[in-house]
Tab-separated table of N, CA and C in Angstrom:
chain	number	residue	atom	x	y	z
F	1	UNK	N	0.858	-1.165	0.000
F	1	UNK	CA	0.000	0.000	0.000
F	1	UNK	C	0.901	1.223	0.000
F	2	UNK	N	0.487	2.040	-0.715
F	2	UNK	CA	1.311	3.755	-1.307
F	2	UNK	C	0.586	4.263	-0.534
F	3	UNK	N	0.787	5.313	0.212
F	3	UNK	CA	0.071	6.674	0.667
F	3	UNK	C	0.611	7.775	0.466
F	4	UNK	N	-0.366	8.957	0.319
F	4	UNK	CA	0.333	10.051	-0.081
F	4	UNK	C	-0.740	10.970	0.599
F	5	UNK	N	-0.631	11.759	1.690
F	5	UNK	CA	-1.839	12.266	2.110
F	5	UNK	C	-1.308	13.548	2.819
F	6	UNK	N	-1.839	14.656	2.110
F	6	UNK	CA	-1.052	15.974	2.744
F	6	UNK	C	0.825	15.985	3.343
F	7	UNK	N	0.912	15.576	2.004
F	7	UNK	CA	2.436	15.598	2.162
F	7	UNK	C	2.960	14.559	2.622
F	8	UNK	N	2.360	13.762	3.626
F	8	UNK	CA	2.848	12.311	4.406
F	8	UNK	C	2.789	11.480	3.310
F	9	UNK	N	4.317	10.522	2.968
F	9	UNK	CA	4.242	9.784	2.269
F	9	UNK	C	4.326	8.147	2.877
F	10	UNK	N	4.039	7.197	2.806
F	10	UNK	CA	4.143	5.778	3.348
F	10	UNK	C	3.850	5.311	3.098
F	11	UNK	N	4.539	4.010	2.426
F	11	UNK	CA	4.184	2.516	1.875
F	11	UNK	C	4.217	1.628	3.195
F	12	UNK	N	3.589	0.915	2.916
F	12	UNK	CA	3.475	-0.541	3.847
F	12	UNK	C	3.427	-1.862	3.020
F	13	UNK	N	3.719	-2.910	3.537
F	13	UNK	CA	3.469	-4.051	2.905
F	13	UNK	C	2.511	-4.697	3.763
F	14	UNK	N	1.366	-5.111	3.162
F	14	UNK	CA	-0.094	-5.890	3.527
F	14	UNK	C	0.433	-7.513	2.961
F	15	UNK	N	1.131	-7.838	2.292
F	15	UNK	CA	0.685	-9.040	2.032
F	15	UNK	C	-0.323	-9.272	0.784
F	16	UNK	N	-0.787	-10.111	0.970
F	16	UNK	CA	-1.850	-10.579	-0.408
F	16	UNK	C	-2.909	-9.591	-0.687
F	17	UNK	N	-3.443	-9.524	-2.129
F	17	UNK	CA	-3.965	-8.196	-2.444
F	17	UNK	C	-5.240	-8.327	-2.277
F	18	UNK	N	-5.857	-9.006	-1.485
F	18	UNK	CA	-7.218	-8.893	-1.005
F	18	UNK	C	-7.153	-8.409	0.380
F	19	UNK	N	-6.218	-8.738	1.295
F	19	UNK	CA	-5.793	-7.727	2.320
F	19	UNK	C	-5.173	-6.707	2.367
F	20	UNK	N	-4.349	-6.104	1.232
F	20	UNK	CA	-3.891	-5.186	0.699
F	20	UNK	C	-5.833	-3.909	0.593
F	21	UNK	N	-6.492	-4.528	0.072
F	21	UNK	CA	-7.549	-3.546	-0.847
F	21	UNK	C	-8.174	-3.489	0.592
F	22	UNK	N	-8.441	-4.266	1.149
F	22	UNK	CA	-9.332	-3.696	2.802
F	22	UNK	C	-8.630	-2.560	3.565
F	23	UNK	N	-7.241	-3.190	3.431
F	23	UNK	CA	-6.317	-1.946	4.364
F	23	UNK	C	-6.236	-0.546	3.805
F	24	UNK	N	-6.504	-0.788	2.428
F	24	UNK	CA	-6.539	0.255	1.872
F	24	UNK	C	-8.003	1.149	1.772
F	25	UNK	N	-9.342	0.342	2.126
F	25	UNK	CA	-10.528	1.152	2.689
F	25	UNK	C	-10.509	1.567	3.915
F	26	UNK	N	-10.105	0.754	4.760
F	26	UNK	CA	-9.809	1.169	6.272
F	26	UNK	C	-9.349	2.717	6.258
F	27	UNK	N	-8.244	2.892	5.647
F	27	UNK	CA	-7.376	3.625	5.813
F	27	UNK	C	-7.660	5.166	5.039
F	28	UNK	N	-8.571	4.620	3.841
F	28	UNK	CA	-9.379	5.749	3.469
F	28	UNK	C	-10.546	6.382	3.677
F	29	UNK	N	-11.312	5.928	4.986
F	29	UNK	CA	-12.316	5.930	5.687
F	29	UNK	C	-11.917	7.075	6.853
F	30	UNK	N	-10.885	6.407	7.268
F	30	UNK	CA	-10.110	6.738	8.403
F	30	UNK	C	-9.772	8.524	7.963
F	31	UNK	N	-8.688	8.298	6.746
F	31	UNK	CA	-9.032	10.091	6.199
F	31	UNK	C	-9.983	11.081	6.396
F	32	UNK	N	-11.544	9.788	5.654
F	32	UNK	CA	-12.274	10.678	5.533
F	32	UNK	C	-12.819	11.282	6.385
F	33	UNK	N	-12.511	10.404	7.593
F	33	UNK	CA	-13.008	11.148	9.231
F	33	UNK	C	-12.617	12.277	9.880
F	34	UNK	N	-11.147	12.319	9.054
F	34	UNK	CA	-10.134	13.229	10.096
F	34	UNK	C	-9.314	12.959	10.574
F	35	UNK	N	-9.052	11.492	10.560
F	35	UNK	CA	-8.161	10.857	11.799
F	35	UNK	C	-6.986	10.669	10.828
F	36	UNK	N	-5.666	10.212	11.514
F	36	UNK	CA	-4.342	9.799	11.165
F	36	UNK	C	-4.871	8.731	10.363
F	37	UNK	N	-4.196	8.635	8.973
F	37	UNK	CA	-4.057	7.104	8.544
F	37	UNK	C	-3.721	5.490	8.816
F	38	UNK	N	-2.866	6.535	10.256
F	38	UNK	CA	-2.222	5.271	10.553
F	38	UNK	C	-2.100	5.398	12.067
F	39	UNK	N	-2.635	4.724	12.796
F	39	UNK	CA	-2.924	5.057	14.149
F	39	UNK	C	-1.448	5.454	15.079
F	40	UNK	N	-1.466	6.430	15.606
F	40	UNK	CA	-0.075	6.329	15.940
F	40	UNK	C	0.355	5.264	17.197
F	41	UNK	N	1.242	4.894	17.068
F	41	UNK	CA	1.796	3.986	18.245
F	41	UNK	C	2.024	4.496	19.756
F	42	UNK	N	1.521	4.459	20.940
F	42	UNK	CA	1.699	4.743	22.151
F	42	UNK	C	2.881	4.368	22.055
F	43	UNK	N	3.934	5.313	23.094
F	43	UNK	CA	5.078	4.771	23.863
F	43	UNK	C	5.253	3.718	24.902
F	44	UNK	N	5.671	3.304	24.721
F	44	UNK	CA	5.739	1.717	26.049
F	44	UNK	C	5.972	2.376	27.315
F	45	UNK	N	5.346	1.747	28.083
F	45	UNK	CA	5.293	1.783	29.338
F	45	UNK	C	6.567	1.525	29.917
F	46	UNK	N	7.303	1.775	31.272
F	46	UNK	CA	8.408	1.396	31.193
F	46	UNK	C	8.066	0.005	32.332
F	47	UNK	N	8.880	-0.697	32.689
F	47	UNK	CA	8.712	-2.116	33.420
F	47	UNK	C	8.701	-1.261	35.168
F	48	UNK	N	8.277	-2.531	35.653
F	48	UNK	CA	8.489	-2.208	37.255
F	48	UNK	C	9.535	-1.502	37.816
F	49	UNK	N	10.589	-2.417	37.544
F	49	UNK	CA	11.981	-2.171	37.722
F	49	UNK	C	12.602	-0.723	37.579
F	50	UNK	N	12.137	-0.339	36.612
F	50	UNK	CA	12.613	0.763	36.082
F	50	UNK	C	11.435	2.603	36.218
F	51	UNK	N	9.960	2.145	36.970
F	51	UNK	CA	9.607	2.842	37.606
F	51	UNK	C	10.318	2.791	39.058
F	52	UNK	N	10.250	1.811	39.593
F	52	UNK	CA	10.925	1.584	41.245
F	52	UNK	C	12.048	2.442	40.862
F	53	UNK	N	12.941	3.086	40.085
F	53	UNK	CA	13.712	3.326	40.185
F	53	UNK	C	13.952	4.785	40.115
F	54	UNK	N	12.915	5.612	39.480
F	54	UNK	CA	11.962	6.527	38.998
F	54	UNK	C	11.621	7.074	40.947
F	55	UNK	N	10.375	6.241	41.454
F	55	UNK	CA	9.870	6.104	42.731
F	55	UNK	C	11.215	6.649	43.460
F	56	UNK	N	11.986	6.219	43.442
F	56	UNK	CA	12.771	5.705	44.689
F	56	UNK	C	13.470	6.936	45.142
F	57	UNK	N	13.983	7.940	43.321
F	57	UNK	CA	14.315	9.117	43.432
F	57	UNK	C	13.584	10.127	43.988
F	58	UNK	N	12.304	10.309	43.214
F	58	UNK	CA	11.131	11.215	43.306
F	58	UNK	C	10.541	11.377	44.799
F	59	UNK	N	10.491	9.978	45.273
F	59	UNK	CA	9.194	9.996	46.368
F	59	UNK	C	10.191	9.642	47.834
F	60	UNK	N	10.846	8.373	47.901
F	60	UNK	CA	11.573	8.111	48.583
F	60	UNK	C	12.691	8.660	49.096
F	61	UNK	N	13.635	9.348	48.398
F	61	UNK	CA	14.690	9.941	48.164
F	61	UNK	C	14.466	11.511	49.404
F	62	UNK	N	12.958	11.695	48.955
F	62	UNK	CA	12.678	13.160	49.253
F	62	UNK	C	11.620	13.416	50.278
F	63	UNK	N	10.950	12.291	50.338
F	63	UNK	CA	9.545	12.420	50.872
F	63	UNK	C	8.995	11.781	52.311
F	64	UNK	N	9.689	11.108	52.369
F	64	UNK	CA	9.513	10.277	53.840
F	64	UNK	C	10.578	9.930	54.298
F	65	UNK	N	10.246	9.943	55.727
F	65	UNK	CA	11.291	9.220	56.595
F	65	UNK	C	12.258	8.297	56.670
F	66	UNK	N	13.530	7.913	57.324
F	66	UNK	CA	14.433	7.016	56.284
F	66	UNK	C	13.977	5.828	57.277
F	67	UNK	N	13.332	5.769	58.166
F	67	UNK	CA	12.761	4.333	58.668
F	67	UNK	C	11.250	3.785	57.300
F	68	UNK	N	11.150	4.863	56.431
F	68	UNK	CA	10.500	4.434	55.317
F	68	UNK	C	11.055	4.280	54.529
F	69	UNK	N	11.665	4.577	53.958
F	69	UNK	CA	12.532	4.731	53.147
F	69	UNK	C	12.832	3.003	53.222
F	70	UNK	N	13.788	2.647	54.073
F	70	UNK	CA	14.004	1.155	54.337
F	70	UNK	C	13.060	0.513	54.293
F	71	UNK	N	11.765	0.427	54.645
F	71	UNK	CA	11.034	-0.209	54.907
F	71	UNK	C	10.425	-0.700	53.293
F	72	UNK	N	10.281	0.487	52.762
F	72	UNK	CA	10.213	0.577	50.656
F	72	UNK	C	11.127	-0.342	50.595
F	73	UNK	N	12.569	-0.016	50.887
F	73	UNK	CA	13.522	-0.517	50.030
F	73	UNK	C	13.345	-1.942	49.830
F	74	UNK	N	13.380	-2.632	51.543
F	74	UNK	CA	13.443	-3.892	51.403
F	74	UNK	C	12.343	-4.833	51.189
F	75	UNK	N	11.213	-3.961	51.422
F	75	UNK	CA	10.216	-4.747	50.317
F	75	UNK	C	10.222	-4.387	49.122
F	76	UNK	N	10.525	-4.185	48.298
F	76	UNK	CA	10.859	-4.139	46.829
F	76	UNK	C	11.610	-4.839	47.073
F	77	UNK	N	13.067	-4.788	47.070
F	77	UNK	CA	13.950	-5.599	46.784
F	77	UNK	C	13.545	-7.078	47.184
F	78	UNK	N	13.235	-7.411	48.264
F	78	UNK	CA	12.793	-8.633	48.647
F	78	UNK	C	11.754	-9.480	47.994
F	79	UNK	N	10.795	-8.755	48.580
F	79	UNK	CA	9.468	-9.352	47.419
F	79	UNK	C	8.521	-8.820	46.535
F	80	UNK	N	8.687	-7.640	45.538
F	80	UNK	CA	8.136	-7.387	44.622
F	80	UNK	C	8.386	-7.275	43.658
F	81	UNK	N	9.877	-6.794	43.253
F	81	UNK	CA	10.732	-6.587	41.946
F	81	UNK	C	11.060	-8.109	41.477
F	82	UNK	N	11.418	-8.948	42.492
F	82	UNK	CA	11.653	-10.027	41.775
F	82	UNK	C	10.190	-11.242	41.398
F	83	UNK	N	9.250	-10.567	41.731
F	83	UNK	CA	7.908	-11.682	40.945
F	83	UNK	C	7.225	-10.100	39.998
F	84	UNK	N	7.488	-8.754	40.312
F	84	UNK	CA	6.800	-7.992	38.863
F	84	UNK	C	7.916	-6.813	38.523
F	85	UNK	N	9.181	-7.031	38.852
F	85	UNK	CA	9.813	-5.964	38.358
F	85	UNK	C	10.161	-6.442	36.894
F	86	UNK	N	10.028	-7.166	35.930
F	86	UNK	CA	10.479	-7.295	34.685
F	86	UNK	C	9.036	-6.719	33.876
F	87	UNK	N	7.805	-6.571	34.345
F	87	UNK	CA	6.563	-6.720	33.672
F	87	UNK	C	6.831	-4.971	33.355
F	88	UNK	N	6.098	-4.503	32.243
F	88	UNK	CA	5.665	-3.120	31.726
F	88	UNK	C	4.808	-2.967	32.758
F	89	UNK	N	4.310	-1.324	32.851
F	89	UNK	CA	3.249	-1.403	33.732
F	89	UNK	C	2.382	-1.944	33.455
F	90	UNK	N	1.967	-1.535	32.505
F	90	UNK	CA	0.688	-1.878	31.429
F	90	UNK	C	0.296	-3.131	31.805
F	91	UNK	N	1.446	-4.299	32.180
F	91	UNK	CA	1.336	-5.530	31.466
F	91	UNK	C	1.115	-6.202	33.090
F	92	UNK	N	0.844	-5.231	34.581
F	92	UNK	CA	0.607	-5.667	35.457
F	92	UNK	C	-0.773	-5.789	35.637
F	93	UNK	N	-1.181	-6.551	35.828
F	93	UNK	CA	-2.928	-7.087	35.595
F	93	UNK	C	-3.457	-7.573	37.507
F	94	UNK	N	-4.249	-7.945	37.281
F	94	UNK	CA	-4.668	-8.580	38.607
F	94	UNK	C	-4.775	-9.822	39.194
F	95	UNK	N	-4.624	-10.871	37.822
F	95	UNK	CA	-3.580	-12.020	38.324
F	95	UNK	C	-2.317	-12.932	38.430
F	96	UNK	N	-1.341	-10.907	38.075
F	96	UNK	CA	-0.008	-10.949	38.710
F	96	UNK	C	-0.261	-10.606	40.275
F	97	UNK	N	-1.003	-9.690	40.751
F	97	UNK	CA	-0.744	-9.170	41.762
F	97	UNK	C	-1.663	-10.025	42.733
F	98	UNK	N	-2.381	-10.836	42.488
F	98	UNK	CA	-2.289	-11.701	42.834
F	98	UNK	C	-1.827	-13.079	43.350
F	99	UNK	N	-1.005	-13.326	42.234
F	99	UNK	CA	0.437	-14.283	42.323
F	99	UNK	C	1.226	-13.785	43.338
F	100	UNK	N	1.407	-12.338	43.384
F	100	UNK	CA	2.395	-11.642	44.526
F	100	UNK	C	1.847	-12.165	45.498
F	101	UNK	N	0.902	-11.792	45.954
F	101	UNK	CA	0.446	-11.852	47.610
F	101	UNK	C	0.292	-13.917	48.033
F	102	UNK	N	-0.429	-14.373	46.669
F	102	UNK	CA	0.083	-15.853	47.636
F	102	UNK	C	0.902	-16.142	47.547
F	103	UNK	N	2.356	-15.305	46.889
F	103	UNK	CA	3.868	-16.005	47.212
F	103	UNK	C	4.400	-15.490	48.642
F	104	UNK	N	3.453	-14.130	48.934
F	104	UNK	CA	3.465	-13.965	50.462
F	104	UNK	C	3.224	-14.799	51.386
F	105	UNK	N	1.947	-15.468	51.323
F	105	UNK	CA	1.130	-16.040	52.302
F	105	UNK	C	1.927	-17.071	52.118
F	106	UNK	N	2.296	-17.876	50.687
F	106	UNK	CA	3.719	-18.861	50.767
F	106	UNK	C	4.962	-19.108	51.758
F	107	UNK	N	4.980	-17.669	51.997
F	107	UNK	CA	6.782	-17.406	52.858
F	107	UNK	C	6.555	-17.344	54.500
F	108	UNK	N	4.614	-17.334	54.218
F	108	UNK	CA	3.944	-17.306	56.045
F	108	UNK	C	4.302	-16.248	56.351
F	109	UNK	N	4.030	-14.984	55.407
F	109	UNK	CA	4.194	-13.595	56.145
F	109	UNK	C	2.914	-13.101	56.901
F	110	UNK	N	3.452	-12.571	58.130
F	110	UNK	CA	1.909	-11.806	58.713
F	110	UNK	C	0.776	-10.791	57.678
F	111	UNK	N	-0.109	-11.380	58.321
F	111	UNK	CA	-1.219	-10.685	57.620
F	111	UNK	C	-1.133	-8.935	56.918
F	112	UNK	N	-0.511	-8.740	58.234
F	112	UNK	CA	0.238	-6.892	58.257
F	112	UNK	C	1.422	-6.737	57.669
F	113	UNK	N	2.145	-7.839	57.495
F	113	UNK	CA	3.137	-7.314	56.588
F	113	UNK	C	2.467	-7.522	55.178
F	114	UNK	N	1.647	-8.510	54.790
F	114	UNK	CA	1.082	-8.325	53.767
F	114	UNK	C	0.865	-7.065	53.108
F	115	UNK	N	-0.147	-6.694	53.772
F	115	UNK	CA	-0.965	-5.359	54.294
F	115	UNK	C	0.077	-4.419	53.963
F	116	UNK	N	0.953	-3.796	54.277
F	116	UNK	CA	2.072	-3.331	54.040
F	116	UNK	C	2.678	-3.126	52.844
F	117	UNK	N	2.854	-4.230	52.304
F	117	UNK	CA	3.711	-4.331	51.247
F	117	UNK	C	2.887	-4.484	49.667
F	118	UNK	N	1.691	-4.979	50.542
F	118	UNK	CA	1.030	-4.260	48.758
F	118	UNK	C	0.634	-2.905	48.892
F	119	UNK	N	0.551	-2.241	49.524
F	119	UNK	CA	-0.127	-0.934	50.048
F	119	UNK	C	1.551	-0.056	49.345
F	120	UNK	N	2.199	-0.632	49.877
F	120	UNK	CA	3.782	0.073	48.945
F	120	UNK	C	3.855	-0.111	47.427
F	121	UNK	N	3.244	-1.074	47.524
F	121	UNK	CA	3.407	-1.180	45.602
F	121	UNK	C	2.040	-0.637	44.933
F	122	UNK	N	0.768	-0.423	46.210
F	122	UNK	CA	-0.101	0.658	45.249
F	122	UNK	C	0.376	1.963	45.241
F	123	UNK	N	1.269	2.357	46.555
F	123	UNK	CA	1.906	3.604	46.081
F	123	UNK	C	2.875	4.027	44.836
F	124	UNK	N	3.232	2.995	44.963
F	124	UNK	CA	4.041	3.124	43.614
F	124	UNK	C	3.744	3.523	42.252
F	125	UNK	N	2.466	2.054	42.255
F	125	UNK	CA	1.471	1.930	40.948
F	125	UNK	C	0.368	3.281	40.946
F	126	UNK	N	0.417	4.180	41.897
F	126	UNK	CA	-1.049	5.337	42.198
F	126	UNK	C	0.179	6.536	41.759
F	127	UNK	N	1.399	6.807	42.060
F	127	UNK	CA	1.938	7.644	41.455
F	127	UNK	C	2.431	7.239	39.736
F	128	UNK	N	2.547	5.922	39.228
F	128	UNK	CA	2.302	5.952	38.262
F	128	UNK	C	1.586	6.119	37.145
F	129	UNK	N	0.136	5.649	37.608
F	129	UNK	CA	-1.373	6.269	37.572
F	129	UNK	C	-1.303	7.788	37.248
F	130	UNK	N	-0.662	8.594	37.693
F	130	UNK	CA	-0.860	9.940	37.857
F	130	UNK	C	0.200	10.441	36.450
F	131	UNK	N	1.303	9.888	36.587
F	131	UNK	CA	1.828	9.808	35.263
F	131	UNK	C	1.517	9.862	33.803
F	132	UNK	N	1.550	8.737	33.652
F	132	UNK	CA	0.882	7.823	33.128
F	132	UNK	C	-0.026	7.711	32.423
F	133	UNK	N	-1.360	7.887	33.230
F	133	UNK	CA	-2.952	7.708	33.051
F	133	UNK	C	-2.903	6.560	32.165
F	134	UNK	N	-2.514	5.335	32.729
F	134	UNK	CA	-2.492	4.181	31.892
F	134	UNK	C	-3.550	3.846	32.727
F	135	UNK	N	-4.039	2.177	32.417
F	135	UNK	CA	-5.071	1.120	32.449
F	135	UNK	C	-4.330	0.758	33.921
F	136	UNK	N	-4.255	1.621	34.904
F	136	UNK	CA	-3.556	0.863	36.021
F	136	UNK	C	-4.593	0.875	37.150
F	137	UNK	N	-5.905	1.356	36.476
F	137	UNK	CA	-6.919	1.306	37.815
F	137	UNK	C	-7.469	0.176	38.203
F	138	UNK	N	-7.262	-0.023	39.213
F	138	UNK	CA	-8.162	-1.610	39.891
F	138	UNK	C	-7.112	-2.510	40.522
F	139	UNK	N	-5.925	-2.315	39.672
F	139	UNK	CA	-4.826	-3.339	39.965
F	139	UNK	C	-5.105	-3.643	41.907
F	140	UNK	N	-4.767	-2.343	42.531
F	140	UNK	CA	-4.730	-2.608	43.768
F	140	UNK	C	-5.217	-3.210	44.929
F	141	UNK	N	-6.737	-2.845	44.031
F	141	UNK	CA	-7.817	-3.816	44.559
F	141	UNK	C	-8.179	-5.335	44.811
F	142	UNK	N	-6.621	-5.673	43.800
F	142	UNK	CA	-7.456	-7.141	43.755
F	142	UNK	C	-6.347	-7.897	44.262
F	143	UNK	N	-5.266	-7.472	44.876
F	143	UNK	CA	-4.723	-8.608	45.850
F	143	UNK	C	-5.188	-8.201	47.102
F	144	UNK	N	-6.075	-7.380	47.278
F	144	UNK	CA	-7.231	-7.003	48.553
F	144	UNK	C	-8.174	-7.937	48.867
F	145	UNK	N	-8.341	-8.390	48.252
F	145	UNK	CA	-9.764	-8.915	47.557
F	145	UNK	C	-9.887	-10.614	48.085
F	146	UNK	N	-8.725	-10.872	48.029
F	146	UNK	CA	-8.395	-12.324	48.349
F	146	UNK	C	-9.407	-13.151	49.756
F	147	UNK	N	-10.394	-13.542	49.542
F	147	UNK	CA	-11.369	-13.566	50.465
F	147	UNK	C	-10.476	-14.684	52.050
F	148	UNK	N	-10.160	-15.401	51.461
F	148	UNK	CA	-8.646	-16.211	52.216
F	148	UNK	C	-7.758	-15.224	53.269
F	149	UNK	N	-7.514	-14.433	52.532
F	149	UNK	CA	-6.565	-13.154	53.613
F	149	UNK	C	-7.350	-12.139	54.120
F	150	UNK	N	-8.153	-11.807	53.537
F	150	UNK	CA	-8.896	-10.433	54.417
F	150	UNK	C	-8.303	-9.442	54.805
F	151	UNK	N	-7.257	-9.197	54.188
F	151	UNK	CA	-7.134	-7.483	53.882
F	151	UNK	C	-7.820	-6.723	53.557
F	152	UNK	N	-7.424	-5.489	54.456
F	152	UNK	CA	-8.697	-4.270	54.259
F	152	UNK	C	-7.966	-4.071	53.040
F	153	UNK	N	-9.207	-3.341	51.775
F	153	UNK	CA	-8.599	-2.230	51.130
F	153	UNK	C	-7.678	-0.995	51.200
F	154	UNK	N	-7.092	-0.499	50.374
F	154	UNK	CA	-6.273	0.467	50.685
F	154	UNK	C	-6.596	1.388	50.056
């Protein structure tokens, strides 16, 4: 497919020319609306890891106490970066954060440290939220939710 549309020029390759001629109504529909031809691509989200790291400057660094401060640190480091620090944000759903908390209840952590330590990673995920304005609403809710543990909401 050729395009040529107010100066924007771009070929694509569709493949076979019966999917070629659809992409090519799509796309002239799409004109006729107003819209981009070609949807533009969002920027990726960045991974856990690499917000925590973001966090750590911004909020931690500056914002609370260094008996918090530690208290962040070593839950992240301990148990959150290593079961969702590789994931995009985007790509943290509610039965990762789920998985988190029964690898808690796994290790026989108190109910309150539970409590705790997801409540640190909705802070995390609520200043990313604010960022962001990605699909990150609800996440927090649902290793709350766990009718088994009975954590209050946060």
């Amino acid at each position: 497919i050729f395009i040529n549309h107010k100066g924007k020029r771009l070929s694509k390759k569709v493949g076979m020319e019966k999917a070629a001629r659809e992409a090519a109504k799509e796309i002239e529909a799409r004109i006729t609306l107003g819209k981009e031809f070609l949807p533009k691509k969002k920027p990726a989200l960045p991974t856990l890891n690499d917000q925590y790291e973001h966090f750590h400057k911004t909020y931690l660094e500056t914002a609370v106490r260094p008996s918090t401060r530690s208290s962040y640190e070593t839950n992240f480091r301990v148990h959150i970066l290593p079961v969702l620090g590789p994931f995009r944000l985007d790509g943290i759903t509610r039965p990762e954060v789920k998985n988190l908390v029964a690898s808690l209840v796994n290790k026989r952590l108190a109910r309150p440290t539970i409590r705790i330590i997801t409540a640190q990673l909705c802070a995390l995920l609520n200043q990313a939220l604010v960022g962001f304005h990605s699909n990150l609403v609800g996440i927090c809710g649902a290793a709350l939710s766990l009718s088994d543990i009975n954590l209050p909401s946060v």
